[in-house]
CSV table of C-alpha atoms in Angstrom, one decimal:
chain,number,residue,atom,x,y,z
A,1,MET,CA,76.5,92.9,44.2
A,2,THR,CA,78.1,91.2,41.2
A,3,ALA,CA,80.3,94.2,40.4
A,4,GLU,CA,81.6,94.6,43.9
A,5,CYS,CA,82.4,90.8,44.0
A,6,GLY,CA,84.2,91.4,40.7
A,7,GLU,CA,86.2,94.2,42.1
A,8,ALA,CA,87.2,92.3,45.2
A,9,LEU,CA,88.3,89.2,43.3
A,10,SER,CA,90.3,91.3,40.8
A,11,PHE,CA,92.0,93.0,43.8
A,12,PHE,CA,93.3,89.7,45.2
A,13,LEU,CA,93.7,87.8,41.8
A,14,PRO,CA,94.3,90.4,39.1
A,15,HIS,CA,94.9,87.9,36.4
A,16,GLU,CA,92.2,85.3,37.0
A,17,LYS,CA,88.8,85.1,35.5
A,18,GLU,CA,85.9,83.5,37.3
A,19,ILE,CA,83.5,81.0,35.6
A,20,ARG,CA,81.0,80.5,38.4
A,21,LYS,CA,79.9,82.3,41.5
A,22,GLU,CA,77.7,80.6,44.0
A,23,PRO,CA,76.2,82.3,47.0
A,24,LEU,CA,76.6,80.3,50.2
A,25,GLY,CA,73.7,81.5,52.3
A,26,GLY,CA,74.1,79.6,55.5
A,27,GLY,CA,75.6,82.3,57.6
A,28,ILE,CA,73.7,84.9,59.5
A,29,VAL,CA,76.5,87.6,59.6
A,30,ASN,CA,78.8,87.8,56.7
A,31,ASP,CA,78.0,87.5,53.0
A,32,THR,CA,79.7,84.6,51.3
A,33,TRP,CA,80.4,83.2,47.7
A,34,ARG,CA,82.2,80.3,46.4
A,35,ILE,CA,84.2,81.4,43.4
A,36,THR,CA,85.3,78.9,40.6
A,37,LEU,CA,88.0,80.1,38.3
A,38,HIS,CA,88.9,79.0,34.8
A,39,SER,CA,91.8,77.1,36.1
A,40,GLY,CA,89.4,75.0,38.3
A,41,SER,CA,90.7,76.5,41.6
A,42,LYS,CA,87.9,77.5,43.9
A,43,TYR,CA,87.9,80.2,46.6
A,44,ILE,CA,85.7,81.7,49.3
A,45,LEU,CA,85.0,85.3,48.9
A,46,GLN,CA,83.5,87.1,51.8
A,47,ARG,CA,81.9,90.6,52.4
A,48,LEU,CA,82.2,91.5,56.2
A,49,ASN,CA,79.3,92.7,58.1
A,50,LEU,CA,80.3,96.1,59.4
A,51,ALA,CA,77.5,96.2,61.9
A,52,VAL,CA,78.9,93.2,63.7
A,53,PHE,CA,82.6,93.8,63.1
A,54,PRO,CA,83.2,97.6,63.2
A,55,ASP,CA,87.0,97.3,62.9
A,56,PRO,CA,87.4,95.0,59.8
A,57,VAL,CA,91.1,95.6,59.5
A,58,ALA,CA,91.6,94.2,63.0
A,59,VAL,CA,89.6,91.2,62.1
A,60,GLN,CA,91.5,90.5,59.2
A,61,GLU,CA,94.8,90.9,61.0
A,62,ASN,CA,93.4,88.5,63.7
A,63,LEU,CA,92.4,85.9,60.9
A,64,HIS,CA,95.8,86.1,59.4
A,65,LYS,CA,97.6,85.5,62.8
A,66,VAL,CA,95.3,82.7,63.7
A,67,SER,CA,95.4,80.8,60.4
A,68,GLU,CA,99.3,81.0,60.2
A,69,HIS,CA,99.6,79.9,63.8
A,70,ILE,CA,97.3,77.0,63.1
A,71,HIS,CA,99.3,76.0,59.9
A,72,SER,CA,102.6,76.1,61.8
A,73,HIS,CA,101.4,74.0,64.8
A,74,LEU,CA,99.0,71.7,63.2
A,75,PRO,CA,101.5,69.0,61.8
A,76,ASP,CA,102.9,67.9,65.2
A,77,LEU,CA,99.6,68.2,67.2
A,78,SER,CA,97.3,66.5,64.5
A,79,ALA,CA,99.8,63.6,64.5
A,80,GLN,CA,99.9,63.4,68.2
A,81,LEU,CA,96.1,63.4,68.6
A,82,ASN,CA,95.5,61.3,65.3
A,83,ARG,CA,93.2,63.9,63.9
A,84,HIS,CA,93.0,64.9,60.0
A,85,PHE,CA,92.4,68.6,59.8
A,86,LYS,CA,92.5,71.0,56.9
A,87,PRO,CA,92.7,74.6,57.7
A,88,PHE,CA,92.1,77.5,55.2
A,89,ARG,CA,94.4,80.3,54.5
A,90,LEU,CA,93.8,84.0,53.8
A,91,ILE,CA,94.8,85.2,50.4
A,92,THR,CA,96.7,88.6,50.6
A,93,HIS,CA,97.2,91.1,47.8
A,94,LYS,CA,100.9,91.0,46.4
A,95,THR,CA,101.6,94.2,48.6
A,96,GLY,CA,100.5,92.1,51.6
A,97,VAL,CA,97.2,93.9,52.1
A,98,LYS,CA,94.7,91.4,53.7
A,99,SER,CA,91.4,93.0,52.8
A,100,TYR,CA,89.8,95.0,50.0
A,101,GLN,CA,87.6,98.0,50.6
A,102,ASP,CA,85.2,98.7,47.7
A,103,SER,CA,83.8,101.9,46.3
A,104,LYS,CA,80.8,101.6,48.7
A,105,GLY,CA,83.0,101.3,51.8
A,106,ALA,CA,82.5,97.4,52.2
A,107,HIS,CA,85.4,95.2,53.2
A,108,TRP,CA,86.1,92.0,51.6
A,109,ARG,CA,88.4,89.0,51.9
A,110,LEU,CA,89.4,85.9,50.0
A,111,LEU,CA,90.1,82.5,51.5
A,112,THR,CA,91.3,79.3,50.1
A,113,HIS,CA,88.6,76.7,49.4
A,114,ILE,CA,88.5,73.4,51.5
A,115,ASP,CA,87.7,70.7,48.8
A,116,HIS,CA,85.8,67.6,49.2
A,117,ALA,CA,84.1,68.9,52.4
A,118,CYS,CA,80.3,69.7,53.2
A,119,SER,CA,78.5,71.6,56.1
A,120,LEU,CA,75.5,70.1,58.0
A,121,PRO,CA,72.6,72.1,59.3
A,122,ALA,CA,72.3,69.3,62.0
A,123,ILE,CA,74.0,66.1,62.9
A,124,SER,CA,72.1,62.7,62.9
A,125,THR,CA,74.5,60.2,64.8
A,126,THR,CA,76.6,60.0,67.9
A,127,HIS,CA,79.6,59.4,65.7
A,128,GLN,CA,79.2,62.7,64.1
A,129,ALA,CA,78.9,64.3,67.6
A,130,GLU,CA,82.0,62.7,68.8
A,131,GLU,CA,83.9,63.8,65.7
A,132,ILE,CA,82.7,67.4,66.4
A,133,GLY,CA,83.9,67.3,70.0
A,134,ALA,CA,87.2,65.9,69.2
A,135,THR,CA,87.8,68.6,66.6
A,136,LEU,CA,86.8,71.3,69.0
A,137,GLY,CA,89.3,69.9,71.4
A,138,LEU,CA,92.0,69.8,68.7
A,139,PHE,CA,91.2,73.5,67.9
A,140,HIS,CA,91.4,74.4,71.6
A,141,GLN,CA,94.8,72.9,71.8
A,142,LEU,CA,96.0,74.8,68.8
A,143,LEU,CA,94.8,78.1,70.3
A,144,ALA,CA,96.3,77.4,73.7
A,145,THR,CA,99.8,78.2,72.4
A,146,LEU,CA,98.7,81.5,70.9
A,147,PRO,CA,98.9,84.4,73.3
A,148,PRO,CA,95.4,86.1,73.8
A,149,GLU,CA,97.1,89.5,74.0
A,150,SER,CA,98.3,89.1,70.4
A,151,LEU,CA,94.9,89.5,68.9
A,152,THR,CA,92.5,92.4,69.1
A,153,ASP,CA,89.2,91.5,70.6
A,154,PRO,CA,86.8,91.7,67.5
A,155,LEU,CA,83.7,91.5,69.7
A,156,PRO,CA,84.2,93.0,73.2
A,157,GLY,CA,81.5,91.9,75.6
A,158,PHE,CA,80.8,88.8,73.4
A,159,HIS,CA,79.4,85.9,75.6
A,160,ASP,CA,79.0,88.3,78.5
A,161,THR,CA,75.4,87.2,79.5
A,162,PRO,CA,74.9,89.9,82.2
A,163,LEU,CA,75.9,92.5,79.7
A,164,TYR,CA,73.3,91.1,77.1
A,165,LEU,CA,70.7,91.2,80.0
A,166,ALA,CA,71.5,94.8,80.6
A,167,GLN,CA,71.3,95.6,77.0
A,168,TYR,CA,67.8,93.9,76.7
A,169,ASP,CA,66.5,96.0,79.7
A,170,ARG,CA,67.3,99.0,77.9
A,171,VAL,CA,65.7,97.9,74.8
A,172,LEU,CA,62.6,96.7,76.7
A,173,SER,CA,62.2,100.2,78.3
A,174,ALA,CA,60.9,101.6,74.9
A,175,PRO,CA,57.3,101.9,75.2
A,176,GLU,CA,56.6,99.9,72.0
A,177,ASN,CA,58.7,96.9,73.2
A,178,PHE,CA,56.1,94.9,75.1
A,179,GLU,CA,55.7,92.0,72.6
A,180,ALA,CA,56.0,88.2,72.9
A,181,GLU,CA,55.0,87.7,76.6
A,182,ASP,CA,56.4,84.2,76.5
A,183,CYS,CA,59.9,85.3,75.9
A,184,ARG,CA,59.8,88.0,78.5
A,185,GLU,CA,58.5,85.5,81.0
A,186,ARG,CA,61.5,83.3,80.3
A,187,ILE,CA,64.0,86.0,80.7
A,188,GLU,CA,62.6,87.1,84.0
A,189,GLN,CA,62.4,83.7,85.3
A,190,HIS,CA,66.0,83.0,84.8
A,191,ARG,CA,67.4,86.6,85.3
A,192,LYS,CA,69.7,85.6,88.3
A,193,ASP,CA,71.1,82.7,86.4
A,194,ALA,CA,72.7,85.0,83.6
A,195,PHE,CA,75.6,85.4,86.1
A,196,LEU,CA,76.6,81.6,86.4
A,197,LEU,CA,79.7,81.5,84.3
A,198,GLU,CA,80.6,85.2,85.1
A,199,ASN,CA,80.7,84.5,88.7
A,200,ALA,CA,82.6,81.2,88.2
A,201,ARG,CA,85.2,83.2,86.2
A,202,GLN,CA,85.6,85.9,88.9
A,203,GLN,CA,86.2,83.1,91.3
A,204,GLY,CA,89.1,81.6,89.1
A,205,ARG,CA,87.2,78.3,88.9
A,206,ILE,CA,87.1,78.0,85.1
A,207,SER,CA,89.6,78.0,82.3
A,208,GLN,CA,90.2,81.1,80.0
A,209,GLN,CA,92.2,81.1,76.8
A,210,LEU,CA,91.5,82.0,73.1
A,211,ILE,CA,88.4,80.3,71.9
A,212,HIS,CA,86.5,80.0,68.6
A,213,ALA,CA,83.4,81.8,70.1
A,214,ASP,CA,80.9,80.4,67.4
A,215,PRO,CA,81.4,76.6,67.1
A,216,LYS,CA,78.0,75.7,65.9
A,217,VAL,CA,77.3,72.8,63.8
A,218,ALA,CA,77.4,74.7,60.5
A,219,ASN,CA,80.9,75.8,61.0
A,220,PHE,CA,82.3,72.2,61.3
A,221,LEU,CA,83.1,71.0,57.7
A,222,PHE,CA,82.6,67.1,57.3
A,223,SER,CA,83.9,64.8,54.6
A,224,LEU,CA,81.6,64.3,51.8
A,225,ASP,CA,80.3,61.0,53.4
A,226,GLY,CA,79.4,62.8,56.6
A,227,GLN,CA,81.7,60.5,58.7
A,228,LYS,CA,84.6,62.8,59.5
A,229,VAL,CA,85.0,66.4,60.6
A,230,ILE,CA,87.9,67.8,58.7
A,231,SER,CA,87.8,71.5,59.5
A,232,LEU,CA,86.3,74.5,61.5
A,233,ILE,CA,85.6,77.6,59.7
A,234,ASP,CA,84.4,81.1,60.4
A,235,LEU,CA,87.4,82.3,62.5
A,236,ASP,CA,86.3,85.9,62.7
A,237,THR,CA,85.1,85.5,66.3
A,238,VAL,CA,88.3,84.0,67.7
A,239,ARG,CA,88.9,85.9,70.9
A,240,PRO,CA,89.8,85.5,74.6
A,241,GLY,CA,87.0,83.7,76.5
A,242,LEU,CA,86.1,80.8,78.6
A,243,LEU,CA,86.5,77.3,77.3
A,244,LEU,CA,83.0,76.8,78.5
A,245,HIS,CA,81.7,79.4,76.2
A,246,ASP,CA,82.8,77.2,73.3
A,247,ILE,CA,81.9,73.8,74.6
A,248,GLY,CA,78.5,75.2,75.7
A,249,ASP,CA,77.9,76.7,72.3
A,250,CYS,CA,78.9,73.5,70.6
A,251,LEU,CA,76.7,71.5,72.7
A,252,ARG,CA,73.8,73.8,72.3
A,253,SER,CA,74.1,73.5,68.6
A,254,CYS,CA,75.2,69.9,68.1
A,255,CYS,CA,72.5,68.5,70.5
A,256,ASN,CA,69.6,70.0,68.8
A,257,PRO,CA,69.0,67.4,66.1
A,258,LEU,CA,66.1,69.4,64.6
A,259,GLY,CA,68.2,72.4,63.8
A,260,GLU,CA,67.5,76.0,64.3
A,261,GLU,CA,64.8,76.7,61.7
A,262,VAL,CA,62.1,74.2,62.6
A,263,LYS,CA,58.4,75.0,62.1
A,264,SER,CA,57.4,74.4,65.8
A,265,PRO,CA,59.7,75.5,68.7
A,266,GLU,CA,57.7,73.0,70.8
A,267,ASP,CA,59.3,70.1,68.9
A,268,ILE,CA,62.8,71.1,69.9
A,269,TYR,CA,64.7,68.8,72.3
A,270,PHE,CA,68.2,68.4,73.6
A,271,HIS,CA,69.7,65.0,72.5
A,272,ALA,CA,71.4,63.4,75.7
A,273,ASP,CA,73.3,60.8,73.7
A,274,PHE,CA,74.7,63.5,71.3
A,275,PHE,CA,75.7,65.4,74.5
A,276,ALA,CA,77.7,62.4,75.8
A,277,ALA,CA,79.2,61.9,72.5
A,278,VAL,CA,80.5,65.4,72.1
A,279,VAL,CA,81.9,65.5,75.6
A,280,LYS,CA,83.7,62.0,74.9
A,281,GLY,CA,85.2,63.3,71.8
A,282,TYR,CA,86.3,66.6,73.4
A,283,LEU,CA,88.0,64.7,76.3
A,284,LYS,CA,89.9,62.6,73.9
A,285,THR,CA,91.8,65.6,72.5
A,286,ALA,CA,91.7,68.2,75.2
A,287,ALA,CA,90.9,66.8,78.8
A,288,ASN,CA,94.2,68.4,80.0
A,289,LEU,CA,92.7,71.8,79.3
A,290,LEU,CA,89.7,71.5,81.7
A,291,SER,CA,89.7,72.4,85.3
A,292,PRO,CA,87.5,70.5,87.8
A,293,GLY,CA,85.5,73.7,87.8
A,294,ASP,CA,85.0,73.4,84.0
A,295,ARG,CA,83.9,69.9,84.2
A,296,ALA,CA,81.3,70.6,86.9
A,297,LEU,CA,79.7,73.3,84.7
A,298,LEU,CA,79.6,71.5,81.5
A,299,VAL,CA,75.7,71.0,81.6
A,300,ASP,CA,75.3,74.4,82.9
A,301,SER,CA,77.2,76.1,80.2
A,302,ALA,CA,75.0,74.4,77.5
A,303,TRP,CA,72.0,75.7,79.2
A,304,LEU,CA,73.3,79.2,79.7
A,305,ILE,CA,74.5,79.7,76.0
A,306,SER,CA,71.0,78.5,74.8
A,307,PHE,CA,69.4,81.0,77.2
A,308,GLU,CA,71.9,83.7,76.2
A,309,LEU,CA,71.3,83.2,72.5
A,310,GLY,CA,67.6,83.2,73.0
A,311,LEU,CA,68.0,86.5,75.0
A,312,ARG,CA,70.1,87.9,72.0
A,313,PHE,CA,67.6,86.9,69.2
A,314,TYR,CA,64.7,88.3,71.2
A,315,SER,CA,66.6,91.6,71.9
A,316,ASP,CA,67.5,91.8,68.2
A,317,TYR,CA,63.9,91.2,67.2
A,318,LEU,CA,62.7,94.1,69.5
A,319,VAL,CA,65.2,96.5,67.7
A,320,LYS,CA,64.0,95.5,64.3
A,321,ASN,CA,66.8,92.9,63.5
A,322,CYS,CA,70.0,95.0,63.4
A,323,TYR,CA,72.4,92.3,64.2
A,324,PHE,CA,71.3,88.9,62.8
A,325,LYS,CA,70.3,88.8,59.2
A,326,VAL,CA,66.7,87.6,58.7
A,327,SER,CA,64.6,86.7,55.7
A,328,TYR,CA,61.2,87.8,57.3
A,329,PRO,CA,60.6,90.2,60.2
A,330,GLU,CA,59.7,87.7,62.9
A,331,GLN,CA,62.5,85.3,62.3
A,332,ASN,CA,64.6,86.4,65.2
A,333,LEU,CA,61.6,86.1,67.5
A,334,PHE,CA,61.2,82.6,66.3
A,335,ARG,CA,64.9,81.8,66.7
A,336,ALA,CA,64.6,83.1,70.2
A,337,ARG,CA,61.7,80.7,71.1
A,338,ILE,CA,63.8,77.8,69.7
A,339,GLN,CA,66.6,78.5,71.9
A,340,PHE,CA,64.4,79.1,74.9
A,341,ALA,CA,62.8,75.7,74.2
A,342,LEU,CA,66.3,74.0,74.0
A,343,ALA,CA,67.2,75.6,77.4
A,344,ARG,CA,64.0,74.1,78.8
A,345,SER,CA,65.0,70.6,77.5
A,346,ILE,CA,68.3,70.9,79.0
A,347,ALA,CA,66.8,71.9,82.4
A,348,ARG,CA,64.4,68.9,82.4
A,349,GLN,CA,67.4,66.5,81.9
A,350,TYR,CA,69.9,68.1,84.1
A,351,ASP,CA,70.4,65.3,86.5
A,352,LYS,CA,70.7,62.7,83.7
A,353,LEU,CA,73.2,64.8,81.7
A,354,CYS,CA,75.4,65.3,84.8
A,355,ALA,CA,75.2,61.6,85.3
A,356,LEU,CA,76.3,60.9,81.7
A,357,ILE,CA,79.4,63.0,82.3
A,358,GLN,CA,80.4,61.0,85.4
A,359,GLY,CA,80.3,57.9,83.2
A,360,ILE,CA,82.7,59.1,80.5
C-alpha cells in the first residue's frame, strides 16, 4: 500500500516529499491516511472503497461541488448563526482532475487537513451533544441552498429501509443463512415499522433536501479540548434525502455514550439527556427547516435508523462482510446486536423522549 500512497501523493503534489504517513483507522468504508510533508503541511489522503462507491468520479465531482458551495456560503451563515466552522477543500491536479486512479485501478483523493481538531468515538456531556446538534443544523442550512439535482446520487437507495428489508429477505433465502436467531426475531417483530418514514415521505409530511447521510459522532471534529465542534467530515454520502434520516442517524450515534464497539450489547442504552441536548442544538440553528411532521417523528427517526443499521449490519454478516470493513468475521453480527439493543432502549423510553421534545 505504501507504493500506491506514494503514487497518489505525487500525482497531486509532484514536488513535495512526505516525512510521515499515519493510517487513520476509524472509518469502516474508505482507507485514510494523514500525510505530513517536509514543509510541515498536513493533508488527508484517501482511497475510495469501490464496493461502496462504484462511480468514484461522480463521488469526487459531488465532493468538489459540495465543498466549494460550503466555502462560498459559510461566511454569512456562520456569522448569522454565531458558529465557527472549518470546512476542508479537495486538492486537484494542476489540470483540474479531482481523483487519481492507480495502477491497480483504485481511486484516490487528497484533502486539506483540519488542524487543531480531533474526533471522538463517543461523547460524554450534554454540552458536546448540543454542539453536535447545532453543527448539523448549520450544515443543513448550507446544503439547503444547493439544488439536489446538481449532484449525482452516490448511493441510490441509501436509507431506504423497505429496500434494505427486501435485500435481507433475499439474503435470508439462502439455505445456509439461518444464524443468529435473536437478530432474525428482532427483524420479524418490527417488519411493518420499516415503512414508517417512507410512508410519511409519500404523504408529504416530512422535509426533503440534500443531507450528509452519515452524521455519526466520529464525523464531527471537535476542538482539542473537546468543547466545540469545528467541522463535519466524510461528505462522500451527501445526497438527496430526508432531514429525519440525518437527525435520526445523528441521534442514534450521539446518544449511545458507550460507543459502537462495546464488549456486551446488553450494556447499550440511549441517553435521554443527550437526546434533548442534540435536538436543542439543532433547533437553535435549523428550526426553520423542520415541518410539524418532522418534529412529530424525531424520536421515531432515531429508532428507525438504529433498526435500519442493525438490519444492514446483520445482512452484511450473512453475505460474509462485503460492505462494512471488519477485523474479525463476526464483527458485523456484533454491530447488529448493538444497534438492535439501542433501538430497544429508545422504544422503552419513547414517551419520555417525546415529552422532552415538548419542553424544548
